CSV table of C-alpha atoms in Angstrom, one decimal:
chain,number,residue,atom,x,y,z
A,1,MET,CA,-26.9,-21.2,-2.5
A,2,SER,CA,-25.4,-20.9,1.0
A,3,THR,CA,-22.7,-22.9,2.7
A,4,GLY,CA,-22.3,-23.7,6.4
A,5,LEU,CA,-19.2,-25.1,8.0
A,6,ILE,CA,-19.5,-27.1,11.2
A,7,ALA,CA,-15.9,-26.8,12.3
A,8,GLY,CA,-17.0,-24.9,15.4
A,9,ARG,CA,-20.0,-23.5,17.0
A,10,ALA,CA,-21.6,-21.0,14.7
A,11,PRO,CA,-23.4,-18.0,16.2
A,12,GLY,CA,-27.1,-17.8,16.2
A,13,ALA,CA,-29.2,-15.5,14.1
A,14,SER,CA,-28.8,-12.7,16.7
A,15,GLY,CA,-25.0,-13.0,16.5
A,16,GLN,CA,-24.8,-14.5,20.0
A,17,PRO,CA,-23.2,-17.9,20.6
A,18,LEU,CA,-25.6,-20.8,20.5
A,19,PRO,CA,-26.4,-22.4,24.0
A,20,PRO,CA,-24.3,-25.4,24.8
A,21,SER,CA,-25.5,-28.8,23.8
A,22,ILE,CA,-27.3,-30.9,26.4
A,23,GLY,CA,-25.2,-33.3,28.5
A,24,TRP,CA,-24.8,-37.0,28.0
A,25,THR,CA,-27.7,-37.9,30.3
A,26,GLY,CA,-29.9,-35.4,28.6
A,27,GLU,CA,-29.0,-36.8,25.2
A,28,VAL,CA,-29.9,-40.3,26.5
A,29,LYS,CA,-33.3,-39.1,27.7
A,30,ALA,CA,-34.0,-37.1,24.5
A,31,SER,CA,-33.0,-40.0,22.2
A,32,PHE,CA,-35.1,-42.5,24.2
A,33,ARG,CA,-38.2,-40.2,24.2
A,34,LEU,CA,-37.9,-39.9,20.4
A,35,ALA,CA,-37.0,-43.5,19.7
A,36,TRP,CA,-39.4,-45.7,21.8
A,37,PRO,CA,-42.6,-44.8,19.9
A,38,LEU,CA,-40.7,-45.3,16.6
A,39,VAL,CA,-39.6,-48.7,17.9
A,40,VAL,CA,-43.1,-49.8,18.8
A,41,ALA,CA,-44.4,-48.4,15.5
A,42,GLN,CA,-41.9,-50.6,13.6
A,43,VAL,CA,-43.1,-53.6,15.5
A,44,ALA,CA,-46.7,-52.6,14.8
A,45,GLN,CA,-45.8,-52.2,11.1
A,46,MET,CA,-44.5,-55.7,11.1
A,47,ALA,CA,-47.8,-56.8,12.8
A,48,LEU,CA,-49.7,-55.2,10.0
A,49,TYR,CA,-48.0,-57.3,7.3
A,50,THR,CA,-48.1,-60.4,9.6
A,51,THR,CA,-51.9,-60.0,9.6
A,52,ASP,CA,-51.9,-60.2,5.8
A,53,VAL,CA,-49.8,-63.4,5.8
A,54,ILE,CA,-52.0,-65.1,8.5
A,55,MET,CA,-55.2,-64.3,6.6
A,56,MET,CA,-53.7,-65.5,3.3
A,57,GLY,CA,-53.1,-68.7,5.1
A,58,TRP,CA,-56.8,-68.9,6.0
A,59,LEU,CA,-57.6,-68.8,2.3
A,60,GLY,CA,-55.5,-71.9,1.7
A,61,PRO,CA,-52.0,-73.0,0.8
A,62,LYS,CA,-52.1,-71.9,-2.9
A,63,PHE,CA,-53.1,-68.4,-1.9
A,64,LEU,CA,-50.5,-68.2,0.8
A,65,ALA,CA,-47.8,-69.3,-1.6
A,66,ALA,CA,-48.9,-66.8,-4.3
A,67,GLY,CA,-49.3,-64.0,-1.7
A,68,THR,CA,-45.9,-64.7,-0.3
A,69,LEU,CA,-44.4,-64.7,-3.8
A,70,ALA,CA,-46.1,-61.3,-4.5
A,71,THR,CA,-45.1,-59.6,-1.3
A,72,SER,CA,-41.5,-60.9,-1.6
A,73,PHE,CA,-41.4,-59.5,-5.1
A,74,MET,CA,-42.8,-56.1,-4.1
A,75,SER,CA,-40.7,-55.7,-0.9
A,76,PRO,CA,-37.4,-54.6,-2.5
A,77,PHE,CA,-39.1,-52.1,-4.7
A,78,LEU,CA,-41.0,-50.7,-1.8
A,79,LEU,CA,-37.9,-50.5,0.3
A,80,PHE,CA,-36.0,-48.8,-2.5
A,81,GLY,CA,-38.7,-46.1,-2.6
A,82,ILE,CA,-38.8,-45.7,1.1
A,83,GLY,CA,-35.0,-45.2,1.1
A,84,ILE,CA,-35.4,-42.4,-1.4
A,85,ILE,CA,-38.2,-40.7,0.4
A,86,SER,CA,-36.5,-41.0,3.8
A,87,ALA,CA,-34.0,-38.4,2.7
A,88,VAL,CA,-36.5,-35.8,3.8
A,89,ALA,CA,-35.8,-36.7,7.5
A,90,PRO,CA,-32.3,-35.3,7.8
A,91,MET,CA,-33.2,-32.4,5.6
A,92,MET,CA,-36.1,-31.5,7.8
A,93,ALA,CA,-34.1,-32.0,11.0
A,94,GLN,CA,-31.2,-29.8,9.8
A,95,ALA,CA,-33.7,-27.1,8.8
A,96,ILE,CA,-35.5,-27.2,12.2
A,97,GLY,CA,-32.1,-27.2,14.0
A,98,GLY,CA,-31.2,-24.0,12.1
A,99,SER,CA,-34.7,-22.5,12.7
A,100,ASP,CA,-35.3,-22.4,8.9
A,101,PHE,CA,-39.0,-23.3,9.0
A,102,LYS,CA,-39.8,-22.3,5.5
A,103,SER,CA,-37.4,-25.0,4.3
A,104,VAL,CA,-39.3,-27.5,6.3
A,105,ARG,CA,-42.5,-26.7,4.4
A,106,ARG,CA,-40.7,-26.7,1.0
A,107,THR,CA,-39.0,-30.0,1.8
A,108,THR,CA,-42.4,-31.5,2.7
A,109,ARG,CA,-43.9,-30.3,-0.6
A,110,GLN,CA,-41.0,-31.7,-2.6
A,111,GLY,CA,-41.2,-34.9,-0.7
A,112,PHE,CA,-44.8,-35.2,-2.0
A,113,TRP,CA,-43.5,-34.5,-5.6
A,114,VAL,CA,-40.8,-37.2,-5.3
A,115,SER,CA,-43.3,-39.7,-3.9
A,116,VAL,CA,-45.5,-39.2,-7.0
A,117,VAL,CA,-42.5,-39.7,-9.4
A,118,VAL,CA,-41.1,-42.7,-7.6
A,119,THR,CA,-44.5,-44.4,-7.4
A,120,ALA,CA,-45.0,-43.8,-11.2
A,121,VAL,CA,-41.7,-45.4,-12.0
A,122,LEU,CA,-42.1,-48.4,-9.7
A,123,ILE,CA,-45.7,-49.1,-10.9
A,124,THR,CA,-44.4,-49.2,-14.5
A,125,VAL,CA,-41.6,-51.6,-13.5
A,126,ILE,CA,-43.7,-54.2,-11.6
A,127,TRP,CA,-47.1,-53.9,-13.2
A,128,ASN,CA,-46.6,-56.9,-15.5
A,129,ALA,CA,-45.2,-59.2,-12.8
A,130,GLU,CA,-46.9,-62.4,-14.2
A,131,ALA,CA,-44.6,-62.5,-17.2
A,132,LEU,CA,-41.5,-62.2,-15.0
A,133,PHE,CA,-42.8,-64.9,-12.6
A,134,LEU,CA,-43.3,-67.3,-15.5
A,135,PHE,CA,-39.8,-66.5,-16.8
A,136,LEU,CA,-38.4,-67.4,-13.4
A,137,GLY,CA,-40.1,-70.7,-13.5
A,138,GLN,CA,-43.1,-70.1,-11.3
A,139,THR,CA,-46.3,-72.1,-12.0
A,140,GLU,CA,-49.0,-70.4,-14.1
A,141,GLN,CA,-51.4,-70.5,-11.1
A,142,ASN,CA,-49.0,-68.9,-8.7
A,143,ALA,CA,-48.0,-66.2,-11.2
A,144,ALA,CA,-51.6,-65.3,-12.0
A,145,LEU,CA,-52.7,-65.1,-8.4
A,146,ALA,CA,-49.6,-63.1,-7.4
A,147,GLU,CA,-50.1,-60.6,-10.2
A,148,GLY,CA,-53.8,-60.3,-9.2
A,149,TYR,CA,-52.6,-59.2,-5.7
A,150,ILE,CA,-49.9,-56.9,-7.1
A,151,ARG,CA,-52.3,-55.1,-9.5
A,152,PHE,CA,-54.2,-53.7,-6.5
A,153,ALA,CA,-51.5,-53.6,-3.8
A,154,VAL,CA,-49.0,-51.6,-5.9
A,155,TRP,CA,-51.3,-48.5,-5.6
A,156,SER,CA,-50.5,-48.5,-1.9
A,157,PHE,CA,-47.0,-47.2,-2.7
A,158,LEU,CA,-48.2,-43.6,-3.1
A,159,PRO,CA,-50.1,-43.2,0.2
A,160,ALA,CA,-47.3,-45.2,1.9
A,161,PHE,CA,-44.7,-42.7,0.6
A,162,LEU,CA,-46.8,-39.7,1.4
A,163,PHE,CA,-47.3,-41.1,5.0
A,164,LEU,CA,-43.6,-41.4,5.3
A,165,VAL,CA,-43.0,-37.8,4.4
A,166,LEU,CA,-45.4,-36.7,7.1
A,167,ARG,CA,-44.0,-39.2,9.5
A,168,CYS,CA,-40.6,-37.6,9.0
A,169,LEU,CA,-42.1,-34.2,9.6
A,170,LEU,CA,-43.5,-35.3,12.9
A,171,SER,CA,-40.4,-37.1,13.9
A,172,ALA,CA,-38.2,-34.1,13.2
A,173,HIS,CA,-40.3,-32.2,15.8
A,174,GLY,CA,-40.0,-35.1,18.3
A,175,LYS,CA,-43.7,-36.0,17.9
A,176,THR,CA,-43.6,-39.8,17.5
A,177,THR,CA,-46.4,-41.0,19.7
A,178,ILE,CA,-49.0,-40.0,17.2
A,179,ILE,CA,-47.2,-42.1,14.6
A,180,LEU,CA,-47.5,-45.1,16.9
A,181,ASN,CA,-51.2,-44.5,17.5
A,182,ILE,CA,-52.0,-44.2,13.8
A,183,THR,CA,-50.0,-47.3,12.9
A,184,ILE,CA,-52.0,-49.3,15.6
A,185,ILE,CA,-55.2,-48.0,14.0
A,186,GLY,CA,-53.9,-49.2,10.7
A,187,ILE,CA,-53.5,-52.7,12.0
A,188,PHE,CA,-57.2,-52.9,13.0
A,189,VAL,CA,-58.4,-51.3,9.8
A,190,ASN,CA,-56.3,-53.7,7.8
A,191,ALA,CA,-57.7,-56.8,9.7
A,192,ILE,CA,-61.3,-55.6,9.2
A,193,CYS,CA,-60.9,-54.8,5.5
A,194,ASN,CA,-59.1,-58.1,4.9
A,195,TYR,CA,-61.9,-60.0,6.7
A,196,ALA,CA,-64.5,-58.3,4.6
A,197,LEU,CA,-62.9,-58.3,1.2
A,198,MET,CA,-60.8,-61.5,1.2
A,199,PHE,CA,-63.6,-63.7,2.5
A,200,GLY,CA,-66.7,-61.9,1.4
A,201,HIS,CA,-68.2,-61.0,4.8
A,202,TRP,CA,-70.8,-58.3,5.6
A,203,GLY,CA,-72.2,-58.2,2.1
A,204,PHE,CA,-68.8,-57.6,0.3
A,205,PRO,CA,-67.8,-59.8,-2.6
A,206,ARG,CA,-65.2,-62.5,-1.9
A,207,LEU,CA,-62.1,-61.1,-3.7
A,208,GLU,CA,-59.4,-63.4,-2.1
A,209,LEU,CA,-55.9,-62.0,-2.8
A,210,ALA,CA,-57.3,-59.1,-4.8
A,211,GLY,CA,-59.2,-58.1,-1.6
A,212,ALA,CA,-55.9,-58.2,0.3
A,213,GLY,CA,-54.4,-55.9,-2.3
A,214,ILE,CA,-57.3,-53.5,-2.0
A,215,SER,CA,-57.1,-53.6,1.8
A,216,THR,CA,-53.4,-52.8,1.7
A,217,THR,CA,-54.0,-49.7,-0.5
A,218,PHE,CA,-56.9,-48.6,1.6
A,219,VAL,CA,-55.2,-48.9,5.0
A,220,ASN,CA,-52.1,-46.9,3.8
A,221,SER,CA,-54.5,-44.3,2.5
A,222,VAL,CA,-56.2,-44.1,5.8
A,223,MET,CA,-52.9,-43.8,7.7
A,224,PHE,CA,-51.8,-41.0,5.4
A,225,LEU,CA,-55.1,-39.1,5.6
A,226,LEU,CA,-55.2,-39.4,9.4
A,227,THR,CA,-51.7,-38.0,9.7
A,228,LEU,CA,-52.4,-35.2,7.2
A,229,GLY,CA,-55.6,-34.3,9.1
A,230,TYR,CA,-53.6,-34.2,12.4
A,231,ILE,CA,-50.9,-31.9,10.9
A,232,MET,CA,-53.5,-29.6,9.2
A,233,THR,CA,-55.4,-29.1,12.4
A,234,HIS,CA,-52.7,-29.1,15.1
A,235,LYS,CA,-51.7,-25.5,16.0
A,236,ARG,CA,-48.0,-26.4,16.0
A,237,TYR,CA,-47.9,-27.8,12.5
A,238,LYS,CA,-50.7,-26.1,10.6
A,239,ARG,CA,-48.5,-23.0,10.4
A,240,TYR,CA,-46.4,-24.8,7.8
A,241,ALA,CA,-49.4,-24.8,5.4
A,242,ILE,CA,-47.9,-27.7,3.6
A,243,LEU,CA,-50.6,-27.9,0.9
A,244,VAL,CA,-50.3,-24.2,0.0
A,245,ARG,CA,-48.8,-23.8,-3.5
A,246,LEU,CA,-48.2,-27.5,-3.6
A,247,TRP,CA,-47.9,-27.1,-7.4
A,248,LYS,CA,-44.9,-24.8,-7.0
A,249,PRO,CA,-41.6,-26.5,-8.0
A,250,ASP,CA,-38.4,-26.3,-6.0
A,251,TRP,CA,-36.0,-28.1,-8.3
A,252,ALA,CA,-32.9,-27.7,-6.1
A,253,ARG,CA,-34.7,-29.3,-3.2
A,254,PHE,CA,-36.2,-31.9,-5.5
A,255,LYS,CA,-32.8,-32.9,-6.7
A,256,GLU,CA,-31.4,-32.9,-3.2
A,257,ILE,CA,-33.9,-35.5,-2.0
A,258,PHE,CA,-32.8,-37.8,-4.8
A,259,ARG,CA,-29.1,-37.0,-4.2
A,260,ILE,CA,-29.4,-38.1,-0.5
A,261,GLY,CA,-32.1,-40.7,-1.0
A,262,LEU,CA,-31.0,-42.7,-4.0
A,263,PRO,CA,-28.0,-44.1,-2.1
A,264,ILE,CA,-30.2,-44.9,0.9
A,265,GLY,CA,-32.6,-46.8,-1.4
A,266,CYS,CA,-29.7,-48.7,-3.0
A,267,THR,CA,-28.3,-49.6,0.4
A,268,LEU,CA,-31.6,-51.0,1.7
A,269,THR,CA,-32.0,-52.9,-1.6
A,270,ALA,CA,-28.5,-54.4,-1.3
A,271,GLU,CA,-29.2,-55.6,2.3
A,272,THR,CA,-32.6,-57.1,1.5
A,273,GLY,CA,-31.1,-58.7,-1.6
A,274,LEU,CA,-28.4,-60.3,0.5
A,275,PHE,CA,-31.0,-62.0,2.7
A,276,ALA,CA,-33.0,-63.0,-0.4
A,277,ALA,CA,-29.8,-64.6,-1.9
A,278,ALA,CA,-29.1,-66.4,1.4
A,279,THR,CA,-32.6,-67.8,1.4
A,280,ILE,CA,-32.0,-69.2,-2.1
A,281,LEU,CA,-28.8,-70.8,-0.9
A,282,MET,CA,-30.7,-72.4,2.0
A,283,GLY,CA,-33.2,-73.8,-0.5
A,284,TRP,CA,-30.4,-75.6,-2.2
A,285,LEU,CA,-29.7,-77.4,1.1
A,286,GLY,CA,-33.2,-78.8,1.7
A,287,THR,CA,-36.6,-78.1,3.1
A,288,ASN,CA,-35.6,-78.6,6.8
A,289,GLU,CA,-32.7,-76.1,6.4
A,290,LEU,CA,-35.0,-73.6,4.7
A,291,ALA,CA,-37.7,-73.9,7.4
A,292,ALA,CA,-35.1,-73.5,10.2
A,293,HIS,CA,-33.6,-70.5,8.3
A,294,ALA,CA,-37.0,-68.9,8.1
A,295,ILE,CA,-37.6,-69.3,11.9
A,296,ALA,CA,-34.2,-67.9,12.8
A,297,LEU,CA,-34.5,-65.0,10.3
A,298,GLN,CA,-38.0,-64.1,11.7
A,299,CYS,CA,-36.7,-64.0,15.2
A,300,ALA,CA,-33.8,-61.8,14.2
A,301,SER,CA,-36.1,-59.6,12.2
A,302,ILE,CA,-38.4,-58.9,15.2
A,303,ALA,CA,-35.4,-58.0,17.4
A,304,PHE,CA,-34.1,-55.8,14.5
A,305,MET,CA,-37.1,-53.5,14.9
A,306,VAL,CA,-35.6,-52.0,18.0
A,307,PRO,CA,-32.3,-50.7,16.6
A,308,LEU,CA,-34.2,-49.8,13.4
A,309,GLY,CA,-36.4,-47.4,15.4
A,310,ILE,CA,-33.3,-46.1,17.3
A,311,SER,CA,-31.7,-45.6,13.9
A,312,GLN,CA,-34.6,-43.4,12.7
A,313,ALA,CA,-34.4,-41.4,15.9
A,314,ALA,CA,-30.6,-41.1,15.5
A,315,THR,CA,-31.0,-39.5,12.0
A,316,ILE,CA,-33.3,-36.8,13.5
A,317,ARG,CA,-31.1,-36.2,16.6
A,318,VAL,CA,-27.9,-35.8,14.5
A,319,GLY,CA,-29.7,-33.8,11.9
A,320,LEU,CA,-31.0,-31.3,14.5
A,321,ALA,CA,-27.5,-30.9,16.0
A,322,LEU,CA,-26.0,-30.4,12.5
A,323,GLY,CA,-28.6,-27.7,11.7
A,324,LYS,CA,-27.6,-25.9,14.9
A,325,ASN,CA,-23.9,-26.1,14.0
A,326,ASP,CA,-23.3,-28.1,17.2
A,327,PRO,CA,-20.4,-30.6,16.8
A,328,GLU,CA,-20.7,-31.6,20.4
A,329,GLY,CA,-24.3,-32.4,20.0
A,330,ILE,CA,-23.6,-34.4,16.9
A,331,LYS,CA,-21.0,-36.5,18.9
A,332,LYS,CA,-23.4,-37.1,21.7
A,333,ALA,CA,-26.4,-37.9,19.6
A,334,GLY,CA,-24.4,-40.3,17.4
A,335,TRP,CA,-22.6,-42.3,20.1
A,336,VAL,CA,-25.6,-42.5,22.4
A,337,SER,CA,-27.7,-43.9,19.6
A,338,ILE,CA,-25.0,-46.5,18.6
A,339,ILE,CA,-24.6,-47.6,22.2
A,340,MET,CA,-28.4,-47.8,22.8
A,341,GLY,CA,-28.9,-50.0,19.7
A,342,THR,CA,-25.9,-52.3,20.3
A,343,GLY,CA,-26.7,-52.5,24.0
A,344,PHE,CA,-30.2,-53.8,23.3
A,345,MET,CA,-28.9,-56.4,20.9
A,346,ILE,CA,-26.6,-57.7,23.6
A,347,THR,CA,-29.7,-58.8,25.5
A,348,THR,CA,-31.2,-60.5,22.4
A,349,CYS,CA,-27.8,-62.1,21.8
A,350,LEU,CA,-27.8,-63.7,25.3
A,351,ALA,CA,-31.5,-64.7,24.9
A,352,PHE,CA,-30.8,-66.5,21.6
A,353,TRP,CA,-27.9,-68.3,23.2
A,354,LEU,CA,-29.5,-69.3,26.5
A,355,ILE,CA,-33.2,-70.0,25.6
A,356,PRO,CA,-33.4,-70.7,21.9
A,357,THR,CA,-36.2,-73.2,22.2
A,358,PHE,CA,-38.4,-70.5,23.8
A,359,PHE,CA,-38.3,-68.5,20.5
A,360,ILE,CA,-38.5,-71.5,18.2
A,361,GLY,CA,-41.5,-72.8,20.0
A,362,PHE,CA,-43.6,-70.0,18.6
A,363,TYR,CA,-43.1,-71.4,15.1
A,364,LEU,CA,-42.6,-75.2,15.6
A,365,ASP,CA,-44.4,-77.8,17.7
A,366,LEU,CA,-41.4,-79.0,19.7
A,367,ASP,CA,-43.1,-82.3,20.6
A,368,VAL,CA,-43.7,-83.5,17.0
A,369,PRO,CA,-41.0,-86.0,16.0
A,370,GLU,CA,-41.0,-84.7,12.4
A,371,ASN,CA,-39.9,-81.3,13.6
A,372,GLN,CA,-36.8,-82.4,15.4
A,373,VAL,CA,-34.4,-81.9,12.5
A,374,SER,CA,-35.7,-78.4,11.9
A,375,LEU,CA,-35.5,-77.7,15.6
A,376,GLY,CA,-31.9,-78.7,15.8
A,377,LEU,CA,-31.0,-76.7,12.8
A,378,ALA,CA,-32.9,-73.6,14.1
A,379,ILE,CA,-31.0,-73.8,17.4
A,380,SER,CA,-27.7,-73.8,15.6
A,381,TYR,CA,-28.7,-70.9,13.3
A,382,LEU,CA,-29.9,-68.9,16.3
A,383,ALA,CA,-26.5,-69.4,17.9
A,384,VAL,CA,-24.9,-67.6,14.9
A,385,ALA,CA,-27.8,-65.1,14.8
A,386,ALA,CA,-26.9,-64.2,18.4
A,387,LEU,CA,-23.5,-62.8,17.1
A,388,PHE,CA,-25.3,-61.5,14.0
A,389,GLN,CA,-27.5,-59.4,16.2
A,390,LEU,CA,-24.7,-57.3,17.6
A,391,VAL,CA,-23.2,-56.2,14.3
A,392,ASP,CA,-26.6,-55.9,12.6
A,393,GLY,CA,-27.9,-53.6,15.3
A,394,CYS,CA,-24.7,-51.6,15.3
A,395,GLN,CA,-24.6,-51.1,11.5
A,396,VAL,CA,-28.2,-50.0,11.1
A,397,VAL,CA,-27.9,-47.4,13.9
A,398,ALA,CA,-24.5,-46.2,12.6
A,399,ALA,CA,-26.1,-45.9,9.1
A,400,GLY,CA,-28.9,-43.7,10.6
A,401,VAL,CA,-26.3,-41.5,12.3
A,402,LEU,CA,-24.5,-41.0,9.0
A,403,ARG,CA,-27.7,-40.1,7.3
A,404,GLY,CA,-28.3,-37.4,9.9
A,405,LEU,CA,-25.1,-35.9,8.4
A,406,SER,CA,-26.5,-36.4,4.8
A,407,ASP,CA,-23.7,-38.9,4.3
A,408,THR,CA,-25.2,-41.6,2.1
A,409,LYS,CA,-23.2,-42.1,-1.1
A,410,VAL,CA,-20.0,-43.5,0.4
A,411,PRO,CA,-21.8,-45.7,2.9
A,412,MET,CA,-23.8,-47.1,0.1
A,413,ILE,CA,-20.6,-48.2,-1.7
A,414,TRP,CA,-19.2,-49.8,1.5
A,415,ALA,CA,-22.5,-51.6,2.1
A,416,ILE,CA,-22.5,-53.1,-1.3
A,417,VAL,CA,-18.9,-54.2,-0.8
A,418,GLY,CA,-19.7,-55.7,2.6
A,419,TYR,CA,-22.9,-57.5,1.6
A,420,TRP,CA,-22.1,-58.7,-1.9
A,421,VAL,CA,-18.3,-58.7,-2.3
A,422,LEU,CA,-17.7,-60.2,1.2
A,423,GLY,CA,-20.9,-61.5,2.8
A,424,LEU,CA,-22.4,-63.6,0.0
A,425,PRO,CA,-19.2,-65.2,-1.2
A,426,ILE,CA,-18.3,-66.1,2.4
A,427,SER,CA,-21.8,-67.6,2.9
A,428,TYR,CA,-21.3,-69.7,-0.2
A,429,TYR,CA,-17.7,-70.7,0.7
A,430,CYS,CA,-18.5,-71.6,4.3
A,431,GLY,CA,-21.8,-73.3,3.5
A,432,PHE,CA,-20.9,-75.4,0.4
A,433,VAL,CA,-17.1,-75.5,-0.1
A,434,LEU,CA,-16.2,-76.0,3.6
A,435,GLY,CA,-19.4,-78.0,4.2
A,436,GLY,CA,-20.8,-75.8,6.9
A,437,GLY,CA,-24.3,-75.9,5.5
A,438,GLY,CA,-26.8,-73.4,6.9
A,439,THR,CA,-24.5,-72.4,9.8
A,440,GLY,CA,-21.8,-71.5,7.2
A,441,ILE,CA,-24.3,-69.4,5.3
A,442,TRP,CA,-25.3,-67.5,8.5
A,443,LEU,CA,-21.6,-67.0,9.3
A,444,GLY,CA,-21.2,-65.3,5.9
A,445,LEU,CA,-24.1,-63.0,6.6
A,446,ALA,CA,-22.6,-62.1,10.0
A,447,ALA,CA,-19.2,-61.4,8.4
A,448,GLY,CA,-20.7,-59.1,5.8
A,449,LEU,CA,-22.7,-57.2,8.4
A,450,ALA,CA,-19.7,-57.0,10.8
A,451,PHE,CA,-17.6,-55.4,8.0
A,452,VAL,CA,-20.2,-52.8,7.3
A,453,SER,CA,-20.7,-52.1,11.0
A,454,VAL,CA,-17.0,-51.5,11.6
A,455,VAL,CA,-16.7,-49.2,8.5
A,456,PHE,CA,-19.8,-47.1,9.5
A,457,VAL,CA,-18.6,-46.7,13.1
A,458,ILE,CA,-15.1,-45.7,12.0
A,459,ARG,CA,-16.6,-43.3,9.4
A,460,PHE,CA,-18.6,-41.5,12.1
A,461,ALA,CA,-15.6,-41.5,14.5
A,462,TRP,CA,-13.6,-39.8,11.7
A,463,ARG,CA,-16.4,-37.5,10.6
A,464,GLU,CA,-14.3,-34.3,11.0
A,465,ARG,CA,-11.2,-35.5,9.2
A,466,LEU,CA,-13.4,-36.9,6.4
A,467,GLY,CA,-15.1,-33.6,6.0
A,468,LEU,CA,-18.6,-35.0,6.8
A,469,MET,CA,-19.5,-31.9,8.9
A,470,ASN,CA,-18.9,-29.5,6.0
A,471,TYR,CA,-22.2,-29.3,4.1
A,472,LYS,CA,-23.8,-27.2,1.5
A,473,SER,CA,-27.4,-26.4,2.2
A,474,ILE,CA,-30.0,-25.9,-0.6
A,475,GLU,CA,-31.5,-22.5,-1.0
A,476,ARG,CA,-33.4,-21.4,2.0
A,477,GLY,CA,-36.9,-19.9,2.1
């Protein structure tokens, strides 16, 4: 076991001081080059799932309802696994920053191991979803159809996690355009497979929701295999020989992935759980409120893809600087990313304030009298979402910055406090006790995210006094 302190610039392997970190302008350019394909890839990933929802709607209302029930149920489990696996990103970035290329290979291999273990656990938990749906009061028809989808779609977890490991490997090297290209290919493959298997075209059987589940697993497998093929044949990456001695354990690294990743998974689950709880609260208010909430939340979710992509780039940039023992680089990478993410959200904040009907018009026919109540509610919710955007963008990028320092456990605790001890109770109090309705619920969400945002930014600002730049690396080689 070796320990590295980042109190000052450590010398390189040759004993000479490391070159100075790039300037602020150079950091902006480097972060932008890394981030923009990840941003577009996140939007493309959302388009992939949107395709599923649209085609479920073509099957009919009962299939759309059951499919939505199934995907909503699976989503927190998938995000939990993604959080765990994403721990390989800062580990790889720190290793590359320190020119420890053997560690990159071993982290990739153990990322595969962790993917298998996490998939096995999650499949066991959600395999018999129908019984849980019935216990929660869902109809027998919806429960059966939803489980029919889940029984096939759940196998997509393994290739999705394996793809994430390779995506982290490429991102750590600054190679993100290929990720975007493969994700776009995935959208078209998914649409073609859905069309064939869900509706029985081109000689395939009509499998309906089961066909959608098979398609989901197939497209994730294709994306993983395309990425693996790229890495195995590209001269820059094939030197890692990531499949050589794949059976060989590295328990220290295996445990390190869980040590860093479990808090990330819990943080993501806590945040998605907050929005799920807010949706339940909206359902208590009525159908119009729930519809307006869904519209505002979808608008906010699309805008959120930009700071989310910047957050992923921030983890890599900060991790690289940490691996180089470069405190100045850590400072620049962190603050540039936070400013970029928050700065973008200022534009969406103004857009939601100034032209809300432009966005709502994508989801509601503004000329239909029956939609006027939902329209008015959606406008008021978007006004709150405008403020919500600023703190949401800031907190997700700040979380990515802290992950670059492998700081995940304490942020997880603060996130749970912000979302569940503050955010949800404030939503309930403002929405029901004070009579604020849906606007009050959204104010609670904004309050919880604002708290987490402030804590994360302060934590990064105080990184040295909190000892976040003193780290123990796992065994090299």
